[in-house]
Amino acid sequence: MCRALVAILLVVVIVATAVTSNKLRCVHGELESDRCVCEDNYIGQRCNRQMHCSTFMRNFNGTCIACELGWTGPFCDSIVCHTEYGTPTKDLLMCECIEPAIGSHCTNLTTSNIYLHYNRRMAEFWGPLGAIVIIPMIACFVLCERASEKRQEKRIERVMADMKEAAGDQQVEQLLDREPKGP
Ligand SMILES: *[C@@H]1O[C@H](CO)[C@@H](O)[C@H](O)[C@H]1NC(C)=O
Ligand SMILES: *[C@@H]1O[C@H](CO)[C@@H](O)[C@H](O)[C@H]1NC(C)=O
């Protein structure tokens, strides 16, 4: 009696685990005969890699014709991070930023961010006096910000464009992580 109960419980646990893990397996897709069939714009064994094509059209083999800014690879599913302020995660899906950069590609380096970052550093090193010394600079930063933000955006766009060209070995690593694409 007791043994039967344990056996039933065990079966329930195994089935529940199998169902949950199958659900987890396809992030943006459906499990069909033991493999994930991905929704539009998703690839990878678990359909966890979003494509970021900049055009609606695709090549015959399913690759993108061109990528959105900040993405690279034949399927535009590998992230491009700011060269100085960001490092891609191993799966190339996200960037890890160094302060004061923020944003998904670590390209948000607004003047106010930089000011806040260094002001905090100053306060840490020199105490409140450090922060006070820097306060007159706020006025300058506020005045200059609008003009400089525009220039900064242009600079970052240029950097990202350069990075796209230099991203060759990332594509190789990413190809190893991808299943062949069906028709
Ligand atoms: C897919 O097709 C494009 C354009 O025809 C080609 O440049 C690219 O190398 C092909 N990629 C793969 C993985 O077959
Ligand atoms: C980064 O900057 C863009 C454009 O200035 C803005 O739309 C976006 O919300 C910012 N992201 C973060 C995380 O602050």
Short mmCIF file of C-alpha atoms in Angstrom, two decimals, residues 41-44 49-54 58-59 61-68 71-78 171 174-175 178-182:
data_model
loop_
_atom_site.label_atom_id
_atom_site.label_comp_id
_atom_site.label_asym_id
_atom_site.label_seq_id
_atom_site.Cartn_x
_atom_site.Cartn_y
_atom_site.Cartn_z
CA ASN A 41 12.17 36.13 -35.55
CA TYR A 42 13.52 33.62 -33.04
CA ILE A 43 16.24 31.04 -33.57
CA GLY A 44 18.40 28.71 -31.51
CA ARG A 49 17.74 34.13 -29.64
CA GLN A 50 15.80 37.03 -31.12
CA MET A 51 16.73 38.15 -34.62
CA HIS A 52 17.23 41.87 -35.11
CA CYS A 53 17.09 42.28 -38.88
CA SER A 54 16.77 45.87 -40.04
CA ARG A 58 15.43 37.84 -45.71
CA ASN A 59 17.97 35.88 -47.73
CA ASN A 61 18.74 30.72 -46.31
CA GLY A 62 16.87 32.70 -43.66
CA THR A 63 19.68 35.08 -42.77
CA CYS A 64 19.15 38.82 -42.44
CA ILE A 65 20.08 41.17 -45.24
CA ALA A 66 21.18 43.80 -42.72
CA CYS A 67 21.09 44.18 -38.93
CA GLU A 68 19.64 46.78 -36.63
CA TRP A 71 23.33 43.61 -33.45
CA THR A 72 25.53 41.42 -35.59
CA GLY A 73 25.89 37.95 -37.11
CA PRO A 74 24.14 36.36 -40.10
CA PHE A 75 20.93 36.21 -38.07
CA CYS A 76 21.57 39.48 -36.24
CA ASP A 77 21.11 37.67 -32.93
CA SER A 78 24.47 38.59 -31.38
CA GLN A 171 30.03 35.19 -35.41
CA GLN A 174 27.76 32.09 -32.26
CA LEU A 175 27.49 29.67 -35.18
CA ARG A 178 23.03 27.52 -33.32
CA GLU A 179 21.16 24.65 -34.88
CA PRO A 180 20.93 24.54 -38.65
CA LYS A 181 17.91 26.43 -39.89
CA GLY A 182 15.23 24.49 -41.75
#
